[in-house]
Structure formats: structure tokens, C-alpha cells
mmCIF file with all atom_site columns, N, CA and C in Angstrom:
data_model
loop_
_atom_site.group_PDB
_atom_site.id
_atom_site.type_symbol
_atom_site.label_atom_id
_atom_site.label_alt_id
_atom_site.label_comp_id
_atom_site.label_asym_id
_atom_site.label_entity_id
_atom_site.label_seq_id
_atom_site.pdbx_PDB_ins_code
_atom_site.Cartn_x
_atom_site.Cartn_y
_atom_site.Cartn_z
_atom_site.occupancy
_atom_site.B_iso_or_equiv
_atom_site.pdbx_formal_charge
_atom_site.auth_seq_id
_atom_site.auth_comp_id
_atom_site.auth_asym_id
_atom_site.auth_atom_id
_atom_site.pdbx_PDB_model_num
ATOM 1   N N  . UNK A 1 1  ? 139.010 133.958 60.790  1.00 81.00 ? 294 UNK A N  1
ATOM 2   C CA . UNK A 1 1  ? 138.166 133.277 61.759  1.00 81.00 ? 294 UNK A CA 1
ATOM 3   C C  . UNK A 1 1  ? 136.948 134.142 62.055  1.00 81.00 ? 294 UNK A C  1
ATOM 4   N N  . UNK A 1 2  ? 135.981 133.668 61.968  1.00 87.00 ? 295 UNK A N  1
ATOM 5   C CA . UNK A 1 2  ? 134.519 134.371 62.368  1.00 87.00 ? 295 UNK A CA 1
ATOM 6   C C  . UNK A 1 2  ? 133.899 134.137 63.764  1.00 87.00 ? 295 UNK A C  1
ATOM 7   N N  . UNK A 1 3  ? 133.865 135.195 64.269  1.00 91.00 ? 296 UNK A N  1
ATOM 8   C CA . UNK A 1 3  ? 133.038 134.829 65.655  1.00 91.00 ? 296 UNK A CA 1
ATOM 9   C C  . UNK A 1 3  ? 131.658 135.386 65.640  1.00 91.00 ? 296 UNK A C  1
ATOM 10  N N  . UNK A 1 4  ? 131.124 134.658 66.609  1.00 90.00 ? 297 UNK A N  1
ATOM 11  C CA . UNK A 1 4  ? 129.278 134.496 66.840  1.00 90.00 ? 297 UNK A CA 1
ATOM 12  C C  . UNK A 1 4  ? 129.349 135.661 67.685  1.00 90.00 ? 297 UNK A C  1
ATOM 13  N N  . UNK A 1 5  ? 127.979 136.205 67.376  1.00 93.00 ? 298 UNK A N  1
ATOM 14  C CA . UNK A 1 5  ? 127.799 137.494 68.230  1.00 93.00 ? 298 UNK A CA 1
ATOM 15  C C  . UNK A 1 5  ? 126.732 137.304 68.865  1.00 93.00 ? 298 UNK A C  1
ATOM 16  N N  . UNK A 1 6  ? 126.789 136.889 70.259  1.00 93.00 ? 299 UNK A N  1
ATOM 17  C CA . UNK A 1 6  ? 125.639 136.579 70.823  1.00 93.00 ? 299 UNK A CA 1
ATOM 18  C C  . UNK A 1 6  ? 124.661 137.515 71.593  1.00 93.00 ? 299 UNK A C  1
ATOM 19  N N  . UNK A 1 7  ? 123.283 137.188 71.586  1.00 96.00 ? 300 UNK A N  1
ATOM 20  C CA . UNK A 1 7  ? 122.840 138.095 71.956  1.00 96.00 ? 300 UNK A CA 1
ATOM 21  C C  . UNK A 1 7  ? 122.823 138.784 73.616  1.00 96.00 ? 300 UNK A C  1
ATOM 22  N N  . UNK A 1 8  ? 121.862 139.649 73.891  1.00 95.00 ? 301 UNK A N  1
ATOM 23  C CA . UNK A 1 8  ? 121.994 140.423 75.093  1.00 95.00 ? 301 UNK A CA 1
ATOM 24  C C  . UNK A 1 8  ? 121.449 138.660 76.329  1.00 95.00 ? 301 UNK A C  1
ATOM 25  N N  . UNK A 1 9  ? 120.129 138.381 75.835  1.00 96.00 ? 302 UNK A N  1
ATOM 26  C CA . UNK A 1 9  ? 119.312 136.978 76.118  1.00 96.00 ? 302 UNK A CA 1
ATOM 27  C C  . UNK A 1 9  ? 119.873 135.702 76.107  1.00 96.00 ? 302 UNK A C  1
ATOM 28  N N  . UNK A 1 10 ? 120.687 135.403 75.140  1.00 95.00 ? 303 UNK A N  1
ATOM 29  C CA . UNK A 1 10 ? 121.731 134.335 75.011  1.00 95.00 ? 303 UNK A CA 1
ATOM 30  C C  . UNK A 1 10 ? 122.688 134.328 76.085  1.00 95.00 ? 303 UNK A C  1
ATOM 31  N N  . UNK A 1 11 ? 123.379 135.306 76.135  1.00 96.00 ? 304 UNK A N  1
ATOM 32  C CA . UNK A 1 11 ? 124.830 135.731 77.346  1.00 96.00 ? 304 UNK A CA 1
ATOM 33  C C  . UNK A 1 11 ? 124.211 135.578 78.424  1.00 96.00 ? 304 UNK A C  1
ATOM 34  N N  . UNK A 1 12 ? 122.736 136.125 78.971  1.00 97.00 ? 305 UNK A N  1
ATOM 35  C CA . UNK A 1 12 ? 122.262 135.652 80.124  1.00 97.00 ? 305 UNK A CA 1
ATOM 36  C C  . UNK A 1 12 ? 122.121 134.651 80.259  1.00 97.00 ? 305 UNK A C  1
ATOM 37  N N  . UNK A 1 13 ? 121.575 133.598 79.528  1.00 97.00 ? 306 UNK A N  1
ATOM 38  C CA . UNK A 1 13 ? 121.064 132.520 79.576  1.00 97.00 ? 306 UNK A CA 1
ATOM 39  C C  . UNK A 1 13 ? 122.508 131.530 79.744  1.00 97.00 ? 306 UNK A C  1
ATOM 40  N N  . UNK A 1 14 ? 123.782 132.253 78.665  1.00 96.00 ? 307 UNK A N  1
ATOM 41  C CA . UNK A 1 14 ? 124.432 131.021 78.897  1.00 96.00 ? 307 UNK A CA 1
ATOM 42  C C  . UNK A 1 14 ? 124.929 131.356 80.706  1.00 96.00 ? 307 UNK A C  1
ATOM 43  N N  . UNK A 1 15 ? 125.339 132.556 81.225  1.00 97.00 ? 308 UNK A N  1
ATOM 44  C CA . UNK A 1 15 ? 125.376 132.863 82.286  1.00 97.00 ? 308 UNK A CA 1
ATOM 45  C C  . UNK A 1 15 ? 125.024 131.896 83.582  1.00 97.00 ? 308 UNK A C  1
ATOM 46  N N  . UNK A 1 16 ? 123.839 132.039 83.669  1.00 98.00 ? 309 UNK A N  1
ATOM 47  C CA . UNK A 1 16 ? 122.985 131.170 84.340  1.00 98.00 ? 309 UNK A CA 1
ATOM 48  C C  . UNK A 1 16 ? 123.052 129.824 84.271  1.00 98.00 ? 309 UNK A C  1
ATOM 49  N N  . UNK A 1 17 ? 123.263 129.216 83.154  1.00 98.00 ? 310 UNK A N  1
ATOM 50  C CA . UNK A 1 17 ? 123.761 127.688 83.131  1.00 98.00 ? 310 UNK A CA 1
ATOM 51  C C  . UNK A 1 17 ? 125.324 127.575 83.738  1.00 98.00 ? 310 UNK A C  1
ATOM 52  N N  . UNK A 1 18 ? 125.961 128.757 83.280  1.00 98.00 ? 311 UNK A N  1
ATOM 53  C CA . UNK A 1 18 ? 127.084 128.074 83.578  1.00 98.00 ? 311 UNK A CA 1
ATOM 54  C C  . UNK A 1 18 ? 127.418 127.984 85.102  1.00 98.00 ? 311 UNK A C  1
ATOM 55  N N  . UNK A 1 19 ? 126.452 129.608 85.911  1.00 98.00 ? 312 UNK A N  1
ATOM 56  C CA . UNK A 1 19 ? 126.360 129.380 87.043  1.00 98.00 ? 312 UNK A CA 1
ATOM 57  C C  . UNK A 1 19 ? 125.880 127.756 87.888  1.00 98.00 ? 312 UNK A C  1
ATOM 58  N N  . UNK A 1 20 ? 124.788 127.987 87.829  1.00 98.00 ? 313 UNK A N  1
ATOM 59  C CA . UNK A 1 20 ? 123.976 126.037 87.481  1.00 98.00 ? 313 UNK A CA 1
ATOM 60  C C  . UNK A 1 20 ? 124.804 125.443 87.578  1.00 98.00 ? 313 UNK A C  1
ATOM 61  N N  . UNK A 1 21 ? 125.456 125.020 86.392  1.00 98.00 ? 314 UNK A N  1
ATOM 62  C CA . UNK A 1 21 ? 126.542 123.626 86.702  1.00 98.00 ? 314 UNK A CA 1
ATOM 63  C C  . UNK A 1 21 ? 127.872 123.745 87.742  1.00 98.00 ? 314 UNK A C  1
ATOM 64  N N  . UNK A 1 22 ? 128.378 125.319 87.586  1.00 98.00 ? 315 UNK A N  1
ATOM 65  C CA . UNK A 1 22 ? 129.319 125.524 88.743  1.00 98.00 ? 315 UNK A CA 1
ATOM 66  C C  . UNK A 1 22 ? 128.663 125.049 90.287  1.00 98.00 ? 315 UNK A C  1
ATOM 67  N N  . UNK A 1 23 ? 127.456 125.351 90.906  1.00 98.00 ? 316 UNK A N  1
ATOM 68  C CA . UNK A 1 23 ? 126.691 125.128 91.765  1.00 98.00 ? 316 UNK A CA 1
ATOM 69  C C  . UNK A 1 23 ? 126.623 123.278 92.188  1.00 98.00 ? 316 UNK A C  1
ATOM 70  N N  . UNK A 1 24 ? 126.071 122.438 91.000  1.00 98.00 ? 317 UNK A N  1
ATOM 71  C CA . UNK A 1 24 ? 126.146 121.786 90.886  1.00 98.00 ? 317 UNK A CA 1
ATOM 72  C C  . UNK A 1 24 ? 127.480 121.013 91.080  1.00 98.00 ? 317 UNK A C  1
ATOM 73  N N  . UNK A 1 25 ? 128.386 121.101 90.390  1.00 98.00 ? 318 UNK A N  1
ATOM 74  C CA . UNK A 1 25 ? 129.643 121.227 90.729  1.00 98.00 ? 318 UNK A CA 1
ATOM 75  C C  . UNK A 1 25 ? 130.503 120.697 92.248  1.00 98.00 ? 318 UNK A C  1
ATOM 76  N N  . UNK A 1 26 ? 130.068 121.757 92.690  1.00 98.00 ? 319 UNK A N  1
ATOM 77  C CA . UNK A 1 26 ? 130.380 122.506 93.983  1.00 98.00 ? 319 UNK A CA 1
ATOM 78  C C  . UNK A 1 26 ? 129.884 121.451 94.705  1.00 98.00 ? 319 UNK A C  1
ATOM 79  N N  . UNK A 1 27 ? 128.174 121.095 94.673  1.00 98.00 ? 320 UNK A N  1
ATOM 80  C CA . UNK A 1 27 ? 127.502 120.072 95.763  1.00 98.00 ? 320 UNK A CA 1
ATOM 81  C C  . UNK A 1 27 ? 127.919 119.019 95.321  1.00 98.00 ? 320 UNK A C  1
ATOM 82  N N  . UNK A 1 28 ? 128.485 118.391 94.499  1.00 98.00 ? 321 UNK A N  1
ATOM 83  C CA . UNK A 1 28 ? 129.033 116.948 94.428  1.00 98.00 ? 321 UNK A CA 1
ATOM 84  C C  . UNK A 1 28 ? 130.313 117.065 95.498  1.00 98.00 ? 321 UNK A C  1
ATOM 85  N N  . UNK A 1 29 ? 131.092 117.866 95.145  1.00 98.00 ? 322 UNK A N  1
ATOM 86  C CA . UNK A 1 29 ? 132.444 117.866 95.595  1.00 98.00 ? 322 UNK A CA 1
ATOM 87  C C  . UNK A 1 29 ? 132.101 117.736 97.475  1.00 98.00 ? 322 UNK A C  1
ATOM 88  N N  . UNK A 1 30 ? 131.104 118.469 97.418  1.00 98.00 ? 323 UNK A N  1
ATOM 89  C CA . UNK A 1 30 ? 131.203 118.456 98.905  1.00 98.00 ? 323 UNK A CA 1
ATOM 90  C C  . UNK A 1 30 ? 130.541 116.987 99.504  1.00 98.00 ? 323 UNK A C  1
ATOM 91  N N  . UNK A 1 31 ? 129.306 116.590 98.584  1.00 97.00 ? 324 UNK A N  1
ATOM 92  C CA . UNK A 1 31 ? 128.792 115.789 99.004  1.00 97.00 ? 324 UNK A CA 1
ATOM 93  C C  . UNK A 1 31 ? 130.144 114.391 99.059  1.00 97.00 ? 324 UNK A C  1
ATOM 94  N N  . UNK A 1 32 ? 130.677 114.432 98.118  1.00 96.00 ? 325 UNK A N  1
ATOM 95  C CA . UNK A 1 32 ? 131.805 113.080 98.319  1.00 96.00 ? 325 UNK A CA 1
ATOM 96  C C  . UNK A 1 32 ? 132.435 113.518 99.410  1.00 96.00 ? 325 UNK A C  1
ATOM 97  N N  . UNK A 1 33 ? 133.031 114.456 99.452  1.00 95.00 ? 326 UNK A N  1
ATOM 98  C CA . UNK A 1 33 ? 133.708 114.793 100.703 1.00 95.00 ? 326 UNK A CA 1
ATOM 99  C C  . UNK A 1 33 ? 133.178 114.505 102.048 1.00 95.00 ? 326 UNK A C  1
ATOM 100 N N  . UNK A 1 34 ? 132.517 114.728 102.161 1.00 94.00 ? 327 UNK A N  1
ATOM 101 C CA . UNK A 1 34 ? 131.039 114.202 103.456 1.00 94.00 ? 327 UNK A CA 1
ATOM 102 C C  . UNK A 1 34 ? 131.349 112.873 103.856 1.00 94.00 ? 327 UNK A C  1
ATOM 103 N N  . UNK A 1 35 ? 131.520 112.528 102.374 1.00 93.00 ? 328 UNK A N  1
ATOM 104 C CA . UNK A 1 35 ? 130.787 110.988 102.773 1.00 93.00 ? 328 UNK A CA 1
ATOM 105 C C  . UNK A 1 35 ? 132.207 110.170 102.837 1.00 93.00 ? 328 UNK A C  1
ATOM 106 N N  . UNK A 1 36 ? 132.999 110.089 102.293 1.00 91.00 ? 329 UNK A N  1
ATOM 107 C CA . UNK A 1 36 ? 134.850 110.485 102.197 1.00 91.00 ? 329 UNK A CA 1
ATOM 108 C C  . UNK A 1 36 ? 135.038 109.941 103.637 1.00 91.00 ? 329 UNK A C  1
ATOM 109 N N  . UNK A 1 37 ? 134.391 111.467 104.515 1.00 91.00 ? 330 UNK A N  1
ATOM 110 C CA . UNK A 1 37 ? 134.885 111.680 105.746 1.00 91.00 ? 330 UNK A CA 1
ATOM 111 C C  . UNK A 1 37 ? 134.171 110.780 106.772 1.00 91.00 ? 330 UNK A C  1
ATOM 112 N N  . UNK A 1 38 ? 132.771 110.677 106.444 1.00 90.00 ? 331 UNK A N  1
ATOM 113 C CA . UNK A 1 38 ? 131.812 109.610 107.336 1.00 90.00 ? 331 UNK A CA 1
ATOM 114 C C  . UNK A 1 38 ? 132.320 107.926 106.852 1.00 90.00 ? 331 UNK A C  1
ATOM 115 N N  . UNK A 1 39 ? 132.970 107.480 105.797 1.00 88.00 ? 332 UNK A N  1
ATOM 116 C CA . UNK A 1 39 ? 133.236 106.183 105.519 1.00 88.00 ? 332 UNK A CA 1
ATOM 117 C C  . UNK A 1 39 ? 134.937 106.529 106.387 1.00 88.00 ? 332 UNK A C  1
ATOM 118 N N  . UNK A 1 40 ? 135.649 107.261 106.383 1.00 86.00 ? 333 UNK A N  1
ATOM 119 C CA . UNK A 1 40 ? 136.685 107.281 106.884 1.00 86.00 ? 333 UNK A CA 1
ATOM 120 C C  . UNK A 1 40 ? 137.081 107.373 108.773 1.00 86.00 ? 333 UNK A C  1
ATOM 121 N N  . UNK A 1 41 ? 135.905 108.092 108.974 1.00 83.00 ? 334 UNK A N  1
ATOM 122 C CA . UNK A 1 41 ? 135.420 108.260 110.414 1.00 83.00 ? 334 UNK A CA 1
ATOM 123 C C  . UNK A 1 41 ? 135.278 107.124 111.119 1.00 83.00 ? 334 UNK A C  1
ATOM 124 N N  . UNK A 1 42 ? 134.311 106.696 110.249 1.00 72.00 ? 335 UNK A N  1
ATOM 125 C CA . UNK A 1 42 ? 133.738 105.418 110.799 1.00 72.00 ? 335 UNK A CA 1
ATOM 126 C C  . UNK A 1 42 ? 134.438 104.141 110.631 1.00 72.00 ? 335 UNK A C  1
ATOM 127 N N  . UNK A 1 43 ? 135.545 104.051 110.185 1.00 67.00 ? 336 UNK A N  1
ATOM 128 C CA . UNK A 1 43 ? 136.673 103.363 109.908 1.00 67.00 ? 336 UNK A CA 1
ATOM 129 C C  . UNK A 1 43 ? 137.641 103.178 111.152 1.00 67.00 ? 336 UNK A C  1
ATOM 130 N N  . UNK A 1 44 ? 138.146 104.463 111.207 1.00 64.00 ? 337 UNK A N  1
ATOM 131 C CA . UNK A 1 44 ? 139.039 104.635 112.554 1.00 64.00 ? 337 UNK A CA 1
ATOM 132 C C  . UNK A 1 44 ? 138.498 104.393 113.708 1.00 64.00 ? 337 UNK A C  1
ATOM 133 N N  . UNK A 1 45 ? 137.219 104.370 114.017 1.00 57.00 ? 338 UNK A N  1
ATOM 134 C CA . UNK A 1 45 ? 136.586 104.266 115.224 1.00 57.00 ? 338 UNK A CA 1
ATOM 135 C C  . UNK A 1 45 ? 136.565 103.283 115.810 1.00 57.00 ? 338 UNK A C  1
ATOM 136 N N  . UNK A 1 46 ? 136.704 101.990 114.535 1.00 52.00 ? 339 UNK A N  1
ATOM 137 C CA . UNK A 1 46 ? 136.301 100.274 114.880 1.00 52.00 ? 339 UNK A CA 1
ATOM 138 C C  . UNK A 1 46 ? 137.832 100.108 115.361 1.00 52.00 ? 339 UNK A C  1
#
């Protein structure tokens, strides 16, 4: 099996994306959750 040897620039770069989408990630989860809680809130109230 052969592996890719990536560079010093590459590893950063993939770094940073992968940070990025973790981030990304992260604000969906919360944003449904938010809204989860405001459609559920506002449910019990009526």
C-alpha cells in the first residue's frame, strides 16, 4: 500500500478546512436546537 506524503502547505490547508466544517458543523447543531426549543416552547405555552 502506498501512502501520499503531503506537504508542510497541504496539512495546513487541509487543517483549516477541516476546522471550517467542524465550526460549521457545530452552528447547525445549535441553530436546530434553538429553533427545536422556540417551536417547542411555543407549543407548551398555547
Amino acid at each position: 500500500m502506498q501512502t501520499v506524503k503531503l506537504s508542510e502547505a497541504q496539512r495546513k490547508s487541509r487543517r483549516s478546512r477541516n476546522i471550517a466544517l467542524g465550526l460549521v458543523l457545530a452552528g447547525l447543531v445549535a441553530l436546530f436546537y434553538v429553533v427545536t426549543l422556540i417551536k417547542f416552547g411555543n407549543g407548551m405555552v398555547h
